[in-house]
Coordinates of C-alpha atoms and ligand atoms in Angstrom, one line a residue:
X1 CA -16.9 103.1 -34.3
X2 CA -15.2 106.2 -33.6
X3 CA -11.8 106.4 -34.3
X4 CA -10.8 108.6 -31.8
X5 CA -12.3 106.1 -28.9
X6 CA -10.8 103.2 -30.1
X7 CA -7.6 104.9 -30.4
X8 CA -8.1 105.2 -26.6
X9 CA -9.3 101.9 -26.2
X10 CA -6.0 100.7 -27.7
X11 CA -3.9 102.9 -25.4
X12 CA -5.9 101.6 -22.6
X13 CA -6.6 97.8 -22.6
X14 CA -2.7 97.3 -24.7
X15 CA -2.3 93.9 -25.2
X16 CA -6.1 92.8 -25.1
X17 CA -7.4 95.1 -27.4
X18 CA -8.1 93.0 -30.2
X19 CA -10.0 90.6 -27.2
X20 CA -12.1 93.8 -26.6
X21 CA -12.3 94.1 -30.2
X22 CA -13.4 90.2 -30.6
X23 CA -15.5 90.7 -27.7
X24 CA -17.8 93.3 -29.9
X25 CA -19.1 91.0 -31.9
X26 CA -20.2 88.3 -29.0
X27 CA -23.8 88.3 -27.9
X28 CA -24.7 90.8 -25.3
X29 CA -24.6 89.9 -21.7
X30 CA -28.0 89.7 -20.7
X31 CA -29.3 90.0 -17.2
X32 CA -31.8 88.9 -14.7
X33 CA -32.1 89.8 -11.2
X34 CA -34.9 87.8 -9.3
X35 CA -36.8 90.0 -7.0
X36 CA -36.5 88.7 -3.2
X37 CA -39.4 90.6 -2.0
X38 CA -41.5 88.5 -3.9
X39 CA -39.4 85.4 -5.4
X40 CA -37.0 82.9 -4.9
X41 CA -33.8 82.0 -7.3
X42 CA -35.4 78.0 -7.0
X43 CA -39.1 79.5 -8.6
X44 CA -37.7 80.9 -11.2
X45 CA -35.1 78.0 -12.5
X46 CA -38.5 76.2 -12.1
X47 CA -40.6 78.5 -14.4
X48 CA -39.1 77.2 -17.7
X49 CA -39.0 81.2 -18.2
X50 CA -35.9 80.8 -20.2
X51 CA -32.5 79.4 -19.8
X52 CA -29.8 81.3 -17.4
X53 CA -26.5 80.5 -16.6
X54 CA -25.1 81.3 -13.0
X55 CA -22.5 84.8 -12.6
X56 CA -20.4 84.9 -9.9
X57 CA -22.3 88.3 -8.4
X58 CA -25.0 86.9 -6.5
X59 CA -27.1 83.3 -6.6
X60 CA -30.5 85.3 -7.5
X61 CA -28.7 87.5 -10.9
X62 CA -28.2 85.6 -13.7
X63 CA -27.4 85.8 -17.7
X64 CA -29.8 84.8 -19.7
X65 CA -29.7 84.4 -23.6
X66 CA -29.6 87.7 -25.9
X67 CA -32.4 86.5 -27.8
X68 CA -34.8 86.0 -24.6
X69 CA -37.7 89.1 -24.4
X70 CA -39.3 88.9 -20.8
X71 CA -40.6 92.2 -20.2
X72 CA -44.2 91.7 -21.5
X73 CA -45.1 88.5 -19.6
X74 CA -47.1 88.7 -16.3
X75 CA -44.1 87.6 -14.5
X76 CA -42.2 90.6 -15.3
X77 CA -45.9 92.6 -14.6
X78 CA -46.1 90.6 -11.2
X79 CA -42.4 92.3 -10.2
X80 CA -41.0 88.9 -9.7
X81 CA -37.8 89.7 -11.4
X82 CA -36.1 93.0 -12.5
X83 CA -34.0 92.8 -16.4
X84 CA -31.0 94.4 -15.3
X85 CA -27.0 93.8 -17.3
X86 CA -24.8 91.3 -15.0
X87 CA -22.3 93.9 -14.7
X88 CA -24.8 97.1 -13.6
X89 CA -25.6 94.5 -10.8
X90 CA -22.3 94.9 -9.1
X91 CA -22.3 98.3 -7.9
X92 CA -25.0 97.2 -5.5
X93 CA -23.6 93.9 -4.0
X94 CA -20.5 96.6 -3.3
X95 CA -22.7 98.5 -1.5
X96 CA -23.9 95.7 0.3
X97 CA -27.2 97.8 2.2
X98 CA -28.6 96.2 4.9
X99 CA -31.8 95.8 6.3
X100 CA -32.6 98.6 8.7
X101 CA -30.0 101.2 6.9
X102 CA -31.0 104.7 5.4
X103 CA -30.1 104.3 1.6
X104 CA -29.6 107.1 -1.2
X105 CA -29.7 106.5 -4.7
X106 CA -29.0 109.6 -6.1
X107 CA -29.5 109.5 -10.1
X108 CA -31.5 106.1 -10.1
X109 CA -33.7 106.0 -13.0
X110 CA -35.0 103.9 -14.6
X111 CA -34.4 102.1 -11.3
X112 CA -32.5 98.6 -11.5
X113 CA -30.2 99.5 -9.0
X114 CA -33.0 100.9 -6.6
X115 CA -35.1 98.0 -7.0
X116 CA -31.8 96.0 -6.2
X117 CA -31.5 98.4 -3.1
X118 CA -34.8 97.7 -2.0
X119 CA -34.5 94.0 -2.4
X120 CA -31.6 93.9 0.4
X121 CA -32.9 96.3 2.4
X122 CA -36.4 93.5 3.1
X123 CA -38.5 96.6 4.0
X124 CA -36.6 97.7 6.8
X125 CA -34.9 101.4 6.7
X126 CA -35.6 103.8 3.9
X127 CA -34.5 104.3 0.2
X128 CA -34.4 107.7 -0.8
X129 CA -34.4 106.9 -4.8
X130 CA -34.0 109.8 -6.8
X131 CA -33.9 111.3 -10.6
X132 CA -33.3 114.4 -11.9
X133 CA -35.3 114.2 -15.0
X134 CA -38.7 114.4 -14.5
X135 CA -39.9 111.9 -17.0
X136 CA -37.5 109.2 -16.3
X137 CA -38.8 109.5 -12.7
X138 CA -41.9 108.1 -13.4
X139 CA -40.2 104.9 -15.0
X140 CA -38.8 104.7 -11.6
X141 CA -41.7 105.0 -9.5
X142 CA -43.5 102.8 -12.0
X143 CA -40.7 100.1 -11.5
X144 CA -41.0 100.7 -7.5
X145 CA -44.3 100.1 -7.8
X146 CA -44.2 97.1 -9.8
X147 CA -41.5 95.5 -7.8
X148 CA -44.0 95.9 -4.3
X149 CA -41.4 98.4 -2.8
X150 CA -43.0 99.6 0.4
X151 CA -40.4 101.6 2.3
X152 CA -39.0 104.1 -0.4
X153 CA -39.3 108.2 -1.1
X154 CA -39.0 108.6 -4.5
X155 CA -38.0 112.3 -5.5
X156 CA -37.3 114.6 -8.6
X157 CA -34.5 117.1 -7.4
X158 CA -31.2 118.0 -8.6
X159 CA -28.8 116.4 -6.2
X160 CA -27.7 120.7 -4.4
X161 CA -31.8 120.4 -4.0
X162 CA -31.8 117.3 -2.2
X163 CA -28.6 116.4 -0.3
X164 CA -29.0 119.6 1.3
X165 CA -32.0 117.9 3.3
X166 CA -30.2 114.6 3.9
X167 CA -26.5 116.1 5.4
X168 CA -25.3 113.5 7.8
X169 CA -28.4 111.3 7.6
X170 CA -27.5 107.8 5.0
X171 CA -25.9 105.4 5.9
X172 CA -25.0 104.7 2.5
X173 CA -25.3 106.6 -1.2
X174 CA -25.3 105.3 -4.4
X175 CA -23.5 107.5 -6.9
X176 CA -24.7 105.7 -10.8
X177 CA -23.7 108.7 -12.7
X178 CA -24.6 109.8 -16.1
X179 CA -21.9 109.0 -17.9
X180 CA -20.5 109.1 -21.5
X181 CA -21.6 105.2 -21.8
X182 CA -18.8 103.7 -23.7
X183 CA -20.2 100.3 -22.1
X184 CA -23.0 100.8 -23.6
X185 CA -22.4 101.2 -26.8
X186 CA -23.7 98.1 -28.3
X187 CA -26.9 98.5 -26.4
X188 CA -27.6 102.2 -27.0
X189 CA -26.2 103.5 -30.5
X190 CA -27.1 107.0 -29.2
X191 CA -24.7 106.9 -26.9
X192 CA -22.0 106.3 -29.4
X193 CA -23.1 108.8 -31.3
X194 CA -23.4 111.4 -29.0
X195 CA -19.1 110.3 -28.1
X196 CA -16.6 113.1 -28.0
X197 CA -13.6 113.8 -26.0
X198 CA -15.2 116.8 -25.2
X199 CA -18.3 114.8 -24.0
X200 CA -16.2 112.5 -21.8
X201 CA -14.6 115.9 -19.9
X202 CA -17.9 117.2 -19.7
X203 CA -18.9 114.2 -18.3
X204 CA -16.3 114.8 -15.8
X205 CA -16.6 117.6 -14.7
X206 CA -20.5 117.0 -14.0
X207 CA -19.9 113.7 -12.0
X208 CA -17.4 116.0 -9.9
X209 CA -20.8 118.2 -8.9
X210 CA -22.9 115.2 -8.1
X211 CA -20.0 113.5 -5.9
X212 CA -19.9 117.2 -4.6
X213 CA -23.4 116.9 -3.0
X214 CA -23.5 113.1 -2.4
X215 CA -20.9 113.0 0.5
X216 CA -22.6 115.6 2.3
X217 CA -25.2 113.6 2.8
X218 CA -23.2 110.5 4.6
X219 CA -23.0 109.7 8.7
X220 CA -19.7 109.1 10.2
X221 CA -18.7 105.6 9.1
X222 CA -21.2 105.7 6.0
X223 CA -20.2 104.3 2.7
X224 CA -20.2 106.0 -0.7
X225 CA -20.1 103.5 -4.1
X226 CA -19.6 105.4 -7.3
X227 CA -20.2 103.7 -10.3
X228 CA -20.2 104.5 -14.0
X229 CA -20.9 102.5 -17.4
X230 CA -18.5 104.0 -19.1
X231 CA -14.6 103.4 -19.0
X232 CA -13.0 106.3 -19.4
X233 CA -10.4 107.3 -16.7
X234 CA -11.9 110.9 -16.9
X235 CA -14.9 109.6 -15.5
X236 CA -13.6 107.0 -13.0
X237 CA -10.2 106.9 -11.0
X238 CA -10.1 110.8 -11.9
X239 CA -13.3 111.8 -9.9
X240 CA -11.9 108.9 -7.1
X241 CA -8.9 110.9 -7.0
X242 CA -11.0 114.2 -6.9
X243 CA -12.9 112.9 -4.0
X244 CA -9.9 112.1 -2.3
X245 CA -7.5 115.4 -2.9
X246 CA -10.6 117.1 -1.9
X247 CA -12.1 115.4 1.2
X248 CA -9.5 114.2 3.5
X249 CA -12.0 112.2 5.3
X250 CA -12.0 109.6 3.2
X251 CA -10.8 106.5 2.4
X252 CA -10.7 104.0 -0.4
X253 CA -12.3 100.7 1.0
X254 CA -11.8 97.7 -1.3
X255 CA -14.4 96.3 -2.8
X256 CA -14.5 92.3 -2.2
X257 CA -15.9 91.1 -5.3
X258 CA -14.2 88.4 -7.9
X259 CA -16.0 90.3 -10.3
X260 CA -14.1 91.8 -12.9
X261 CA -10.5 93.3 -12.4
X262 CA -8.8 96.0 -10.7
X263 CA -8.5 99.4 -12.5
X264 CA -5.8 102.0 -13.0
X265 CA -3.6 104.2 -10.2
X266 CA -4.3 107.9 -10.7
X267 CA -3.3 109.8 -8.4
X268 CA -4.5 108.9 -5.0
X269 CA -6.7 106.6 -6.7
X270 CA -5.3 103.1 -5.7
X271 CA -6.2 101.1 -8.9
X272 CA -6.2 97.6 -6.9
X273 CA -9.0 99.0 -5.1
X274 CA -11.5 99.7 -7.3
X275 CA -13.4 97.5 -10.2
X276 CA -13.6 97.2 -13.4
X277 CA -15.6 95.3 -16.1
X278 CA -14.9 94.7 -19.5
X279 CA -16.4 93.2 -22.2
X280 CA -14.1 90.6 -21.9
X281 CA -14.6 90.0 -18.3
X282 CA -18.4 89.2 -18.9
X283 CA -20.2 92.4 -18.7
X284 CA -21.0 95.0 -21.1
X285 CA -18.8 97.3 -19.1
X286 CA -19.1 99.4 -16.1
X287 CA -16.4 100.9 -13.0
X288 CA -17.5 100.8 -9.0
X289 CA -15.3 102.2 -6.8
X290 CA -16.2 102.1 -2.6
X291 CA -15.7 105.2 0.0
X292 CA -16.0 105.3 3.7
X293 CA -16.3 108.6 5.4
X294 CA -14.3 108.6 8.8
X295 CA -15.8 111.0 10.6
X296 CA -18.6 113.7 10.4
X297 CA -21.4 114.9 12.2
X298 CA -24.6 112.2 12.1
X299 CA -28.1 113.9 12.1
X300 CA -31.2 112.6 12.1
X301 CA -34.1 113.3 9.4
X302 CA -36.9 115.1 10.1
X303 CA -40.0 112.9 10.3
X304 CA -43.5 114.2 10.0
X305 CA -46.2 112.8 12.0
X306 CA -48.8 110.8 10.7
X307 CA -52.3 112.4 10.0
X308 CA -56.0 111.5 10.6
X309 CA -57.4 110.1 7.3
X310 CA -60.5 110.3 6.2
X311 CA -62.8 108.0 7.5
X312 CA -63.3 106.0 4.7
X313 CA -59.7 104.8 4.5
X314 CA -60.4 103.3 7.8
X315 CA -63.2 101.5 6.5
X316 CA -61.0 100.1 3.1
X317 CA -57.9 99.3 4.7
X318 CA -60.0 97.1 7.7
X319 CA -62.2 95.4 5.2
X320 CA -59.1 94.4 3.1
X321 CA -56.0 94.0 5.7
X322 CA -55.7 91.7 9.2
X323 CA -54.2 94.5 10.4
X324 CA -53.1 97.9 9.5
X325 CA -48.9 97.2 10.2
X326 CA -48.4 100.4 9.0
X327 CA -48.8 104.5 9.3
X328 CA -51.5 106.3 7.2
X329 CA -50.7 109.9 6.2
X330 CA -52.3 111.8 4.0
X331 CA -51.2 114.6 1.5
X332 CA -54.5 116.8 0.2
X333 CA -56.3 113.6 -1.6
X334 CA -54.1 111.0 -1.5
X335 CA -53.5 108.4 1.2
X336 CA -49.9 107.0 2.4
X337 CA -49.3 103.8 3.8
X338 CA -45.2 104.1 6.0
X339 CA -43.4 103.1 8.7
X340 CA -42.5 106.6 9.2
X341 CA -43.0 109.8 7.1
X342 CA -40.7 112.7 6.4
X343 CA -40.0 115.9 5.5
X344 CA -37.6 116.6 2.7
X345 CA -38.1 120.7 2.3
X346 CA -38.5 121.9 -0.9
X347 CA -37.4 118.4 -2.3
X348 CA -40.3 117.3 -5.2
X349 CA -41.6 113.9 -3.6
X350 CA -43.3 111.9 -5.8
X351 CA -44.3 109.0 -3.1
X352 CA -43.6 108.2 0.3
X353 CA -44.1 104.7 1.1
X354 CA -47.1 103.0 -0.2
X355 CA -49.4 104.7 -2.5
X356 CA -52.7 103.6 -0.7
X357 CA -55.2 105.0 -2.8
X358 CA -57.1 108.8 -3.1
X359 CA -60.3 109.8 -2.4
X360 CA -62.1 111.1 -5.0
X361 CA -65.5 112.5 -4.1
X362 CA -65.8 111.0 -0.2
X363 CA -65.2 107.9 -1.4
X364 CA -61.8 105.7 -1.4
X365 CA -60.6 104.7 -4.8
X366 CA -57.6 101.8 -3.9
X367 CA -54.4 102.1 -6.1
X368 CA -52.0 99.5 -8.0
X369 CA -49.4 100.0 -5.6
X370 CA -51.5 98.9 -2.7
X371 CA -52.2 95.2 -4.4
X372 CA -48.5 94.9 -5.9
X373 CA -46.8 95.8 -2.3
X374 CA -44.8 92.5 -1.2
X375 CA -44.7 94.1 2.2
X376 CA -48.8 93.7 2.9
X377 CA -49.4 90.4 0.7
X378 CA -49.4 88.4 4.0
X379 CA -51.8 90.7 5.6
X380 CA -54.5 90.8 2.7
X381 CA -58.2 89.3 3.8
X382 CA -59.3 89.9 0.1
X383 CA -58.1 88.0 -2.8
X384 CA -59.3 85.8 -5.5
X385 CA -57.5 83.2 -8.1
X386 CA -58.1 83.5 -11.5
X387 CA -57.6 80.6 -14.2
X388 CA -54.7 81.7 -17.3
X389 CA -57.9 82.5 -19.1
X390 CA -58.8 85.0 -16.7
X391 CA -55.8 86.1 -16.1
X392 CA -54.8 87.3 -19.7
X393 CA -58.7 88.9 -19.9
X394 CA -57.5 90.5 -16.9
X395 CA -54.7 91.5 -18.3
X396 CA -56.2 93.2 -21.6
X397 CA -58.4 95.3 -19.5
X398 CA -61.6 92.9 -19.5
X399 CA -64.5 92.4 -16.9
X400 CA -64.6 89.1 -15.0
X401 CA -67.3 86.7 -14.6
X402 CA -65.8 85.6 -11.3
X403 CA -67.7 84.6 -8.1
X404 CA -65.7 86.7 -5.6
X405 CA -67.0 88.7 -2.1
X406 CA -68.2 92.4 -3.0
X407 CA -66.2 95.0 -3.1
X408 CA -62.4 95.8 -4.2
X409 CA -60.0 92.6 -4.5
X410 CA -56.7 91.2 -5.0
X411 CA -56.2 89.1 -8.1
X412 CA -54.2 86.5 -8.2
X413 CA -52.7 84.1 -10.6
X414 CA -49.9 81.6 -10.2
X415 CA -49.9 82.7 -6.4
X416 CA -48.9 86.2 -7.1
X417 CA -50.9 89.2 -7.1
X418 CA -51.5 90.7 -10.9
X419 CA -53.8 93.5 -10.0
X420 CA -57.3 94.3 -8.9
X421 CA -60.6 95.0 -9.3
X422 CA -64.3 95.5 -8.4
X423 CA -66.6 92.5 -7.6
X424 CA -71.0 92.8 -7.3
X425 CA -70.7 89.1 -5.8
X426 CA -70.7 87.3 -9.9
X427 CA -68.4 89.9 -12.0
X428 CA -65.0 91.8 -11.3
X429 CA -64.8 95.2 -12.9
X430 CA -61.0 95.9 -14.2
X431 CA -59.1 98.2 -11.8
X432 CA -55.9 97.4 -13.9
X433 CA -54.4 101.1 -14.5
X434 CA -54.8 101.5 -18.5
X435 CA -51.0 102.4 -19.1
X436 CA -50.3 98.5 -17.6
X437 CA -52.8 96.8 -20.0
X438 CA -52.1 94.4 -22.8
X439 CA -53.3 94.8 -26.5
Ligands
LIG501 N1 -28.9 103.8 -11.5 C1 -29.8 103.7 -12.7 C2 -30.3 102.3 -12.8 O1 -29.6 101.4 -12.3 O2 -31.3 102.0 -13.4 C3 -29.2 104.2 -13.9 C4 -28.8 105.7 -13.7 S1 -28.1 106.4 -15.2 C5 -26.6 105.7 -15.3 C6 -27.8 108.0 -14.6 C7 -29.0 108.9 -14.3 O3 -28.5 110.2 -13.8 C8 -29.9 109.2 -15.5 O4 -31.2 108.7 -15.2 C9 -29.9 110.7 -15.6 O5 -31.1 111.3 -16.0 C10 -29.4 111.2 -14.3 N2 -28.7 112.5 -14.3 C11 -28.4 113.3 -15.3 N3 -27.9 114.4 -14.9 C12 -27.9 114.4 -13.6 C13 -27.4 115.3 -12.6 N4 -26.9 116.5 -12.9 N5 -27.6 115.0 -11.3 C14 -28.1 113.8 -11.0 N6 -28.5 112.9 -11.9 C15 -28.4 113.2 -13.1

């Protein structure tokens, strides 16, 4: 390891750095998040999935063995649960959204803590999930889609692109900035090689620029949580005390969790109020630190109305729902499914709400996110179960023999939806996208 961080390390941790030290060589701490919208704690300690051990976050995260690889089985397709580090779960219980509140996540891919957002929010209010990088955005979307998020913008825009839209209008921003990941070090060699002290201050300085923009965005009374996997002061309790010095209006909340320990006065930083978590504490490592902006001006955001689709949306959406419980907007081909749409400006939207389907040549062509949406399971007319068989066929791509009622349905196996497909009345053509098949 480098010499120059652990000679910072040492300064830092004292007395316990030869725990951190120890603390290298234990397993990593593992985690899994169960997804709400479509799963319960109880299903999953059921599912002989793996073994878990309770954390003191939250009764649906949990640590699960290092050793343990879940992301290829069709639980982890289905969106049931989201593989997400104990310690990268706690900037979001901090946050604490509610249902009904207007959410930012402002550098979000590849989206655990959106996904997380969404989860509390129970499709009521909006996530605004966004990342700069335009191909780490569609690992976000892709994980929004998988975990049947209904009520969520997800954009690709630098944060002075965005908050300028949004000035006034969240109740609540998540700050998870890019960092110089010293908690991640044993996960992500790259990021201990990439490690320089003139890394961390560049660091710095760039988390100043997105905390910049992020506040703008906040109503009187909203809350901002910050959080970084790295554990530099630099890039913690110095930006807290830059957000501080430079807007008067506002305070250091505290942030309620057993979690971890307190962190390190700086300035106007008050250490006992923020968080940290160490490899000793049971996380690989990360800092959260909670604003509350006293005042401001609140605005609302701009919606747009919805649009008349094309008539043979109409047609899809009665054939497969018991009622339509949502808006249908349209942008050039492609069809929207929303409580409410809006307009971000010059702001590049990859989705807004539910990804319907397009029409391609008059006719309606459904999409993945339509069947994986936890928000419209209830209301579907059109589904079929499948035997484990079936389901990994389904899975690598394969037509069904399958008795089913023509037209597109909803496949399901172990009571969740896996996908879709086309039936003549005896066989169900694969509708699984190709990038989510298994060979
Ligand atoms: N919150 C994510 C999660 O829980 O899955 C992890 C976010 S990661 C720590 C930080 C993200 O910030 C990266 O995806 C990175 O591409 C993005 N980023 C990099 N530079 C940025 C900038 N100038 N403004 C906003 N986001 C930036």
């Amino acid at each position: 390891m480098n010499e120059v961080f652990l000679e910072r390390m040492k300064n830092m941790l004292q007395d316990e750095f030869d725990d951190y030290l120890k603390a290298l060589d234990d397993p990593m701490h593992k985690g899994l998040r169960i997804n709400t919208l479509k799963w319960d704690a109880q299903s999953f300690k059921d599912s002989g999935l793996c073994s878990w051990k309770e954390t003191p976050l939250s009764d649906h995260i949990f640590e699960i063995p290092e050793d343990v690889k879940l992301g290829k089985t069709v639980e982890h397709h289905q969106g049931l649960f989201y593989l997400q580090e104990v310690s990268a779960c706690s900037a979001v219980e901090i946050l604490n959204p509610l249902p009904g509140d207007f959410v930012l996540d402002l550098c979000a891919a590849p989206g655990g803590k959106s996904t997380q957002i969404a989860m509390k929010l129970n499709h009521q209010g909006l996530l605004i999930t966004n990342e700069i990088d335009a191909q780490r955005a569609q690992v976000l979307l892709s994980n929004c889609e998988r975990c049947g998020i209904s009520n969520a913008i997800i954009t690709n825009s630098a944060p002075e692109i965005l908050c300028p839209q949004l000035v006034g209008c969240m109740d609540k921003v998540l700050v998870d900035a890019p960092c110089s990941g010293e908690g991640m070090f044993r996960k992500h060699s790259k990021a201990m090689d990439d490690w320089s002290e003139a890394h961390v201050k560049a660091c710095a300085q760039r988390q100043k620029r997105i905390v910049d923009q992020a506040v703008t965005v906040l109503k009187p009374g909203g809350i901002m949580v910050y959080s970084t996997c790295t554990y530099s002061v630099e890039e913690n309790e110095e930006v807290i005390d830059y957000l501080l010095q430079t807007y008067p209006d506002l305070e250091l909340m505290p942030t309620t969790t057993q979690f971890g320990r307190p962190g390190y006065d700086v300035g106007l930083c008050d250490g006992s109020k923020v968080r940290r978590i160490f490899l000793m504490d049971g996380g690989e490592g990360h800092f959260v630190a909670k604003l509350r902006k006293k005042q401001g001006t609140f605005k609302e955001l701009k919606r747009i109305k919805s649009n008349q689709p094309h008539k043979s949306v109409n047609i899809f959406l009665k054939d497969q729902l018991s009622s339509i419980p949502l808006n249908v907007y349209m942008v050039k081909e492609k069809v929207y499914l929303a409580d409410a749409f809006y307009d971000l400006g010059k702001v590049r939207v990859l989705r807004q709400g539910i990804l319907a389907g397009e029409i391609i040549k008059e006719r309606f062509e459904p999409h993945q996110h339509f069947y994986s949406s936890a928000f419209l399971r209830p209301y579907f007319l059109k589904i079929t179960s499948c035997s484990h068989d079936e389901m990994v066929r389904y899975m690598q791509g394969e037509v069904l023999t399958h008795p089913a009622p023509k037209g597109y349905i909803g496949l399901v196996w172990n009571e969740h939806i896996i996908g879709f497909g086309k039936s003549d009345g005896q066989t169900i053509k694969n509708k699984l996208p190709k990038g989510l098949r298994q060979r």
